[in-house]
């Protein structure tokens, strides 16, 4: 049959004593892009792995068939499987860092499959590999082939993986969260590349992702999965315009949208709660031998945070935003500049006075798993800051902890449980409760929702917003995801390579970006609206040095391009 | 408090045949040591309890040695010395290793570098050499052997503790606690230590086997327990002299050592596996 | 890579230097008067003789000076003389060192030849009966004291069957001691190889290799083995140190004429110059081999060999 390339019927996968994928059925037509979308635990990755027989030892297929070019992928013999893998079905994995063998050259890893499947000689294979590297826009391909994975960046490695997969001209490419580990601007490039290549070769693409924005950008059809079952399947336009299933609707509603309307207006208070003055931080290589060059993480940052205000700091990896957050929370000391909190210079404090002043600024981290001491019951953990600062006696501290947990939406009887017994979203709430225990005036949240599922993400964000309103807290919200900060923040600062390139009221900056980098960033963010797919992606401008900030409208500052 | 986790840990441990065996062996060792006075048929130092150098028989299950002493009784009483040496040596290594490792991981900077470099250098000397050097300086005796083995084990315990503690120090909750104003003592004793103990308990269990081996080795060389102590290593040493006339003499003390060490190793492996399962969320 | 090696070399030199310091201090840690203890067994010595001996050994000088003298003499290849026969320590040790090295090398060869394939096979068939069987044998092997094994082998092969000499020298004399150490350590090598290989086989890049359709044998040979070499080489350095330590005891059992045997005799005779020399040479040997293996490691791991 030439109508479907891949026909999956009744796929059931069993793992850890339960069916993690239940009677899943879907089909992929030649030349089409099917997106398999779902949150964690939906079984989408296991589905993809089962097609290639790459399930981990703990999981196995118990029922169903996957018809592909006349074979049932789930029952094919090992010899045939080797022939299908790579040559007929290619796969690109999520983590470019670990997907390549660190002790073998790029060239070897690109040519070995070519040589085995197509019987090419070493020279021909290398030439072919070079051609494909050029096709994925990697400079100096011949030299790259001789290099090792650790010499390439994450984005380059992913391109290499894609090139290696496509060079075999597979009929189907399976991509499991291929850009999740990459920066937004790189992501846009890599996704675009994948789509072009797949179309060129005439292959189909089975794209696994949790990001509805990516789905809107890439897919022809969408299959929504939840807890191992198919919830809804539809052409992409219809799914976004008129979702039929409740779950799909919830999912779409939870996705933060960049083009949503911002209702936040900065408060009119004059005196800043926190003032960051000319902060600079350079990391020097450690150890006796000073290998490598020093990295300037922050280069002269100025920022004010007013009481009761939410300021978002956005940037890609390497922008220095996390370092800034940690300096504000006084976890690292800056090399230059100072932090004034309620007028007191935090950077000049040490010892007991520092510990005392610390209570005013608390931090919430990205990884909910490691944010809590695994040995401590959560009630005790939340009460600890109260006890440390002597704000109340032990019994009173527990009572307060109880109230805090209730405030973040966790019932009292869970106080004696250990962190491992909670979900990621719940743990993040506990972490927030703990941060509030010391009664801070400022919360620094470093990517607090990045590790959470989309639906949970929305809840935690709402919680933060509600807490902020109720208690009049200030919030320094650090994120790489602009869409997330859109509807939560009053002001926004865009960072790049250790400097702020643009800052101002959220609406002003996001609706009327002035700096070319901001514009490039905004254009690269995946938009969960298929109609906007063909919009132009602006390139990132070259790094500018030595320029100063200019106020283009009240409160809206932009860094000038280099003279 | 954490009965849920302790419960599942025990269940996993019980399911592991090696773990069960190890627990039994250790139980046997402790029991033998405690009840030696009642279960040993003869006094261990009683010469002439039987004829000299008789092979295993009904009267003397393990035979007799060159002084006519009953080998079974000596092996039974030897369990006390083994337990004592093992426990004290591991105790020294563990306490000192924890102190060094935790300090290095927590303090960072020059303290960390200094402590870990020193530890690396000592580690490269091998435990055998350190133990020998200690005994060479202090003189051969069981107490000195205990001390020597204990000191020799410190670098390994320190490095393992350091590695585990470093992981914890890098986790966000640790930073959150610093941010919340937690002091040094609180951080180290209430947070670092409990999280490092699981790893270190595996190390200590496996280390017990190493300590028993090392101490027995020293005694075998004549540098540890001195006659007429019925320590298993020393018994092997005398068995060596008589290898022509009484080859069975070496079987029982050696077997006792091997059994003890095997039990500790199996138990240590089982604990590690039971903990790995627990760590998975 | 050059930086890495220079770093390792410097660390090695510092370690050796630290050893000289430790060795110098060692005598002073002896409870009581070391000189008196050294001469305890000799016929009655007068206080003047003791004082003279003390002066000759330089023990009456400040510690810093003692250390400097030691290092200076060391650079001239002079490690002092034995208390008993006034023989040059350096000569005694260097005569016997090759024997110990031969024993260590032979043992390591046996341990590697048996342990690596066993560990690898256990990792390959992980979870199946072959794995359980092999690892049971391995853990039993780890638990058997090497001195006991030596006695058993001696009893069986030398005393009962008389196939091999009880001790002594030459190739025939090397078999039993090397077998003792080698078999003991083979068990350790097997266990460590198994866990290293399991670790490598669970890496993402192995899955990528299979996903490309590469045949099992090729994935094994090219990806797993090659990546597994790195941790295996690291393990080797530790194994060599173990061997050297174990050699001390084994030399004693089989009267193998190496530095270990020399050291034990010296400890009993309280011959401190010999003990000092032994510690220094032993530590230096271990450190040197460790640096050589680090060199191998740097060559094998491109992350160190080539700058990122």
XYZ file of N, CA, C and O in Angstrom, chain B residues 1 49 69 79 127 187:
24
model
N 9.300 7.969 61.497
C 9.386 9.039 60.502
C 9.466 8.455 59.100
O 8.541 8.470 58.349
N 45.409 -30.236 75.170
C 44.001 -30.651 75.199
C 43.848 -31.936 74.423
O 42.966 -32.741 74.672
N 46.730 -27.762 71.124
C 45.539 -26.964 71.394
C 44.450 -27.304 70.400
O 44.720 -27.595 69.242
N 37.215 -15.338 66.578
C 36.174 -14.460 66.041
C 36.110 -13.171 66.844
O 35.813 -12.105 66.304
N 47.370 0.991 50.805
C 47.050 0.773 52.216
C 48.061 -0.149 52.870
O 48.378 0.008 54.051
N 24.435 22.874 58.447
C 24.551 22.332 57.103
C 25.282 20.999 57.108
O 24.877 20.044 56.470
